[in-house]
Amino acid sequence: MEETTLTRRRFVAASAAAIGGLTLSGCSRNEGRRATEAGRSETGSSAVESPVSTTGTLGSTETGSGERKGASSENAMAKVLVACFSATGNTRAVAEALAAHLDADYFEIEPADPYTADDLDYGDETTRATAEQNDTAARPTLASIPDLSPYDIVLLGHPIWWGKAPRLICTLLESADVSGKKLAEFCTSGSSGVEEASVELEGMAPAAKWIGAKRLPAGASEGEIAAWADSLGIR
């Protein structure tokens, strides 16, 4: 398991590598192959962890134009967190680029029980990931829960599994206090859209202000990632 947080030096190096050769691939429900990006109905207490501050220089909903909006003075001073779950690294590459562009902190959302390749096999309907996605009450235990209290804006990243966000994201929204915070959602997938995932997640956190959601296709460029970030008017 990778470390939950990155030091400034490791983050900058990782961001540069991810941006330089960013290739995204995702998954759709009908693909009979291993998932490219994935909880179990376990519950339990998890440690609360403060994300590490990272800085960088990179820089709506699915209907967002990607055109840069002027950030309000309030948003310009806002403290931003990018929190991401990535089973294979595809969504992580986008998350790290976003964090660098927005000069945001970064937090890796990780399951207490890591997923194996067999857990993510889309061709086998008995796999752990399939069982979790079919169970709306499944809440996989997190390795740690981020302390969101210092943040005004949180960007949540995840793959799309069977049209929705992995149940791990549901665990996070039910475990961390997002009341009054601005939330945005981004995902990677091969073909599935973000709409169904957005409806479910927004319904779980009605006390938050949802400011955008975006699906990024395979091969998303640095410019495409930065354009969506800019369209949110955060910086």
Tab-separated table of C-alpha atoms in Angstrom:
chain	number	residue	atom	x	y	z
A	1	MET	CA	0.000	0.000	0.000
A	2	GLU	CA	1.321	3.375	-0.924
A	3	GLU	CA	1.721	5.979	1.774
A	4	THR	CA	-1.478	7.903	2.382
A	5	THR	CA	0.184	11.249	1.957
A	6	LEU	CA	3.033	12.579	-0.070
A	7	THR	CA	5.875	14.758	1.011
A	8	ARG	CA	6.370	17.946	-0.970
A	9	ARG	CA	9.388	16.544	-2.849
A	10	ARG	CA	7.774	13.197	-3.682
A	11	PHE	CA	4.514	14.883	-4.669
A	12	VAL	CA	6.148	17.315	-7.086
A	13	ALA	CA	8.122	14.482	-8.679
A	14	ALA	CA	5.056	12.266	-8.889
A	15	SER	CA	2.955	15.078	-10.354
A	16	ALA	CA	5.540	15.822	-13.009
A	17	ALA	CA	5.727	12.193	-14.026
A	18	ALA	CA	1.952	11.842	-14.074
A	19	ILE	CA	1.421	15.025	-16.093
A	20	GLY	CA	4.166	14.207	-18.576
A	21	GLY	CA	2.783	10.862	-19.578
A	22	LEU	CA	-0.788	10.961	-18.382
A	23	THR	CA	-2.812	8.170	-19.915
A	24	LEU	CA	-6.170	7.418	-18.406
A	25	SER	CA	-8.223	4.338	-18.850
A	26	GLY	CA	-11.345	3.289	-17.043
A	27	CYS	CA	-13.940	0.632	-16.934
A	28	SER	CA	-17.500	0.042	-17.985
A	29	ARG	CA	-20.017	-2.426	-16.725
A	30	ASN	CA	-20.012	-4.502	-19.870
A	31	GLU	CA	-16.269	-5.072	-20.119
A	32	GLY	CA	-15.334	-8.690	-19.418
A	33	ARG	CA	-11.887	-7.889	-18.122
A	34	ARG	CA	-10.193	-6.785	-14.971
A	35	ALA	CA	-11.242	-3.414	-13.637
A	36	THR	CA	-8.807	-0.660	-14.434
A	37	GLU	CA	-9.766	1.377	-11.529
A	38	ALA	CA	-12.370	-0.151	-6.683
A	39	GLY	CA	-15.601	-2.058	-0.222
A	40	ARG	CA	-17.337	-4.586	1.652
A	41	SER	CA	-20.203	-4.140	4.074
A	42	GLU	CA	-17.759	-3.906	6.924
A	43	THR	CA	-17.902	-1.098	9.427
A	44	GLY	CA	-15.376	-0.063	11.978
A	45	SER	CA	-13.495	2.855	13.410
A	46	SER	CA	-10.709	4.325	11.353
A	47	ALA	CA	-8.031	6.790	12.294
A	48	VAL	CA	-8.609	10.410	11.354
A	49	GLU	CA	-5.673	11.726	9.385
A	50	SER	CA	-4.654	15.236	8.421
A	51	PRO	CA	-3.667	15.497	4.744
A	52	VAL	CA	-0.218	16.749	3.896
A	53	SER	CA	0.067	20.169	2.318
A	54	THR	CA	1.432	20.076	-1.203
A	55	THR	CA	2.019	22.802	-3.748
A	56	GLY	CA	2.423	22.884	-7.505
A	57	THR	CA	2.053	24.896	-10.688
A	58	LEU	CA	-0.430	23.034	-13.048
A	59	GLY	CA	-3.754	24.664	-13.700
A	60	SER	CA	-19.643	22.196	-13.012
A	61	THR	CA	-20.876	19.613	-13.661
A	62	GLU	CA	-20.435	17.355	-16.653
A	63	THR	CA	-22.098	20.167	-18.567
A	64	GLY	CA	-19.395	22.646	-17.544
A	65	SER	CA	-17.775	24.429	-20.467
A	66	GLY	CA	-14.250	24.194	-19.095
A	67	GLU	CA	-13.936	27.942	-19.705
A	68	ARG	CA	-12.067	29.698	-16.941
A	69	LYS	CA	-14.190	31.637	-14.505
A	70	GLY	CA	-12.883	34.422	-12.347
A	71	ALA	CA	-12.365	33.124	-8.839
A	72	SER	CA	-14.103	35.117	-6.136
A	73	SER	CA	-11.921	36.668	-3.476
A	74	GLU	CA	-13.468	34.161	-1.075
A	75	ASN	CA	-12.454	31.199	-3.236
A	76	ALA	CA	-9.011	32.632	-3.897
A	77	MET	CA	-8.314	32.441	-0.180
A	78	ALA	CA	-10.086	29.099	0.297
A	79	LYS	CA	-8.190	26.053	1.529
A	80	VAL	CA	-8.628	23.187	-0.936
A	81	LEU	CA	-8.228	19.426	-0.564
A	82	VAL	CA	-8.093	16.848	-3.357
A	83	ALA	CA	-9.117	13.443	-1.939
A	84	CYS	CA	-8.811	10.479	-4.282
A	85	PHE	CA	-9.423	6.750	-4.378
A	86	SER	CA	-7.573	4.952	-7.159
A	87	ALA	CA	-7.265	1.180	-7.351
A	88	THR	CA	-4.777	1.149	-10.240
A	89	GLY	CA	-3.393	4.680	-10.477
A	90	ASN	CA	-5.489	6.152	-13.307
A	91	THR	CA	-7.557	8.456	-11.111
A	92	ARG	CA	-4.547	9.207	-8.930
A	93	ALA	CA	-2.701	10.726	-11.888
A	94	VAL	CA	-5.568	13.161	-12.452
A	95	ALA	CA	-5.872	13.935	-8.739
A	96	GLU	CA	-2.203	14.769	-8.385
A	97	ALA	CA	-2.360	17.056	-11.414
A	98	LEU	CA	-5.416	18.831	-9.976
A	99	ALA	CA	-3.762	19.274	-6.579
A	100	ALA	CA	-0.677	20.761	-8.193
A	101	HIS	CA	-2.697	23.104	-10.390
A	102	LEU	CA	-4.875	24.327	-7.525
A	103	ASP	CA	-2.067	24.493	-4.945
A	104	ALA	CA	-4.204	22.114	-2.887
A	105	ASP	CA	-3.508	19.507	-0.249
A	106	TYR	CA	-3.754	15.865	-1.306
A	107	PHE	CA	-5.224	12.847	0.493
A	108	GLU	CA	-5.270	9.255	-0.743
A	109	ILE	CA	-8.497	7.451	0.131
A	110	GLU	CA	-7.546	3.845	0.885
A	111	PRO	CA	-9.470	0.770	2.032
A	112	ALA	CA	-8.439	-0.914	5.268
A	113	ASP	CA	-8.471	-4.143	3.259
A	114	PRO	CA	-6.721	-3.406	-0.072
A	115	TYR	CA	-8.285	-4.672	-3.282
A	116	THR	CA	-6.522	-7.421	-5.192
A	117	ALA	CA	-6.608	-7.962	-8.945
A	118	ASP	CA	-9.065	-10.830	-8.408
A	119	ASP	CA	-11.328	-8.513	-6.371
A	120	LEU	CA	-11.638	-6.263	-9.414
A	121	ASP	CA	-12.323	-8.900	-12.074
A	122	TYR	CA	-15.300	-7.648	-14.075
A	123	GLY	CA	-15.669	-10.984	-15.797
A	124	ASP	CA	-16.499	-12.719	-12.507
A	125	GLU	CA	-19.808	-11.728	-10.921
A	126	THR	CA	-18.783	-13.217	-7.578
A	127	THR	CA	-15.902	-10.793	-6.997
A	128	ARG	CA	-15.674	-8.499	-3.984
A	129	ALA	CA	-16.090	-5.296	-6.019
A	130	THR	CA	-19.168	-6.662	-7.789
A	131	ALA	CA	-20.756	-7.723	-4.506
A	132	GLU	CA	-20.122	-4.305	-2.984
A	133	GLN	CA	-21.533	-2.373	-5.912
A	134	ASN	CA	-24.649	-4.554	-5.913
A	135	ASP	CA	-25.179	-3.838	-2.197
A	136	THR	CA	-26.319	-0.246	-1.653
A	137	ALA	CA	-25.658	-0.639	2.082
A	138	ALA	CA	-22.029	-1.751	1.649
A	139	ARG	CA	-19.576	0.563	3.398
A	140	PRO	CA	-15.974	-0.655	3.148
A	141	THR	CA	-13.816	0.359	6.089
A	142	LEU	CA	-11.296	3.095	5.360
A	143	ALA	CA	-7.647	2.845	6.365
A	144	SER	CA	-8.001	6.407	7.677
A	145	ILE	CA	-10.487	9.253	7.510
A	146	PRO	CA	-9.252	12.704	6.483
A	147	ASP	CA	-9.798	15.648	8.788
A	148	LEU	CA	-11.832	17.979	6.590
A	149	SER	CA	-12.315	20.712	9.195
A	150	PRO	CA	-9.534	23.000	7.806
A	151	TYR	CA	-10.907	22.891	4.242
A	152	ASP	CA	-13.449	25.056	2.453
A	153	ILE	CA	-13.460	23.091	-0.818
A	154	VAL	CA	-12.983	19.337	-1.362
A	155	LEU	CA	-12.550	17.641	-4.752
A	156	LEU	CA	-13.418	13.932	-4.620
A	157	GLY	CA	-11.834	11.619	-7.198
A	158	HIS	CA	-12.768	8.029	-7.995
A	159	PRO	CA	-13.148	5.499	-10.819
A	160	ILE	CA	-16.580	4.495	-12.107
A	161	TRP	CA	-17.661	0.959	-11.219
A	162	TRP	CA	-20.895	-0.283	-12.721
A	163	GLY	CA	-22.001	3.282	-13.383
A	164	LYS	CA	-21.394	4.542	-9.849
A	165	ALA	CA	-18.677	5.590	-7.438
A	166	PRO	CA	-17.077	2.779	-5.414
A	167	ARG	CA	-18.831	2.273	-2.069
A	168	LEU	CA	-15.638	3.473	-0.400
A	169	ILE	CA	-16.627	7.036	-1.348
A	170	CYS	CA	-19.955	6.535	0.429
A	171	THR	CA	-18.034	5.516	3.537
A	172	LEU	CA	-16.048	8.733	3.376
A	173	LEU	CA	-19.093	10.975	2.956
A	174	GLU	CA	-20.791	9.307	5.921
A	175	SER	CA	-17.654	9.423	8.106
A	176	ALA	CA	-16.337	12.946	7.493
A	177	ASP	CA	-18.242	16.159	8.161
A	178	VAL	CA	-18.855	17.921	4.837
A	179	SER	CA	-21.642	20.216	6.023
A	180	GLY	CA	-21.333	23.670	4.508
A	181	LYS	CA	-18.325	22.743	2.386
A	182	LYS	CA	-18.090	23.114	-1.381
A	183	LEU	CA	-17.653	19.718	-3.026
A	184	ALA	CA	-16.750	18.746	-6.567
A	185	GLU	CA	-16.490	15.256	-8.022
A	186	PHE	CA	-14.273	13.891	-10.770
A	187	CYS	CA	-13.867	10.402	-12.136
A	188	THR	CA	-12.067	8.353	-14.760
A	189	SER	CA	-13.767	5.724	-16.892
A	190	GLY	CA	-13.600	4.170	-20.318
A	191	SER	CA	-17.166	5.001	-21.296
A	192	SER	CA	-19.494	5.322	-18.294
A	193	GLY	CA	-20.634	8.828	-17.405
A	194	VAL	CA	-20.520	10.537	-14.026
A	195	GLU	CA	-24.222	11.408	-13.827
A	196	GLU	CA	-25.451	8.342	-11.937
A	197	ALA	CA	-22.588	8.571	-9.462
A	198	SER	CA	-23.281	12.270	-8.918
A	199	VAL	CA	-26.955	11.730	-8.117
A	200	GLU	CA	-26.086	9.128	-5.493
A	201	LEU	CA	-23.254	11.075	-3.845
A	202	GLU	CA	-25.073	14.401	-3.804
A	203	GLY	CA	-28.030	12.684	-2.173
A	204	MET	CA	-25.740	11.442	0.572
A	205	ALA	CA	-24.395	14.912	1.389
A	206	PRO	CA	-27.249	17.408	0.949
A	207	ALA	CA	-25.727	19.781	3.518
A	208	ALA	CA	-22.734	20.362	1.243
A	209	LYS	CA	-22.708	22.695	-1.747
A	210	TRP	CA	-21.893	20.660	-4.855
A	211	ILE	CA	-20.165	22.845	-7.424
A	212	GLY	CA	-19.339	20.423	-10.227
A	213	ALA	CA	-18.749	16.911	-11.517
A	214	LYS	CA	-16.605	15.726	-14.401
A	215	ARG	CA	-15.808	12.482	-16.173
A	216	LEU	CA	-12.355	12.444	-17.728
A	217	PRO	CA	-11.839	10.074	-20.668
A	218	ALA	CA	-8.885	7.863	-21.421
A	219	GLY	CA	-5.981	9.981	-22.584
A	220	ALA	CA	-7.100	13.175	-20.835
A	221	SER	CA	-4.453	15.836	-21.305
A	222	GLU	CA	-2.893	18.237	-18.842
A	223	GLY	CA	-4.837	21.045	-20.512
A	224	GLU	CA	-8.153	19.222	-20.187
A	225	ILE	CA	-7.577	18.573	-16.500
A	226	ALA	CA	-6.550	22.178	-15.878
A	227	ALA	CA	-9.500	23.542	-17.881
A	228	TRP	CA	-12.010	21.735	-15.700
A	229	ALA	CA	-10.271	22.894	-12.543
A	230	ASP	CA	-10.365	26.468	-13.810
A	231	SER	CA	-14.060	26.191	-14.725
A	232	LEU	CA	-14.873	25.684	-11.040
A	233	GLY	CA	-13.650	29.186	-10.256
A	234	ILE	CA	-11.599	27.989	-7.290
A	235	ARG	CA	-8.410	29.899	-8.119
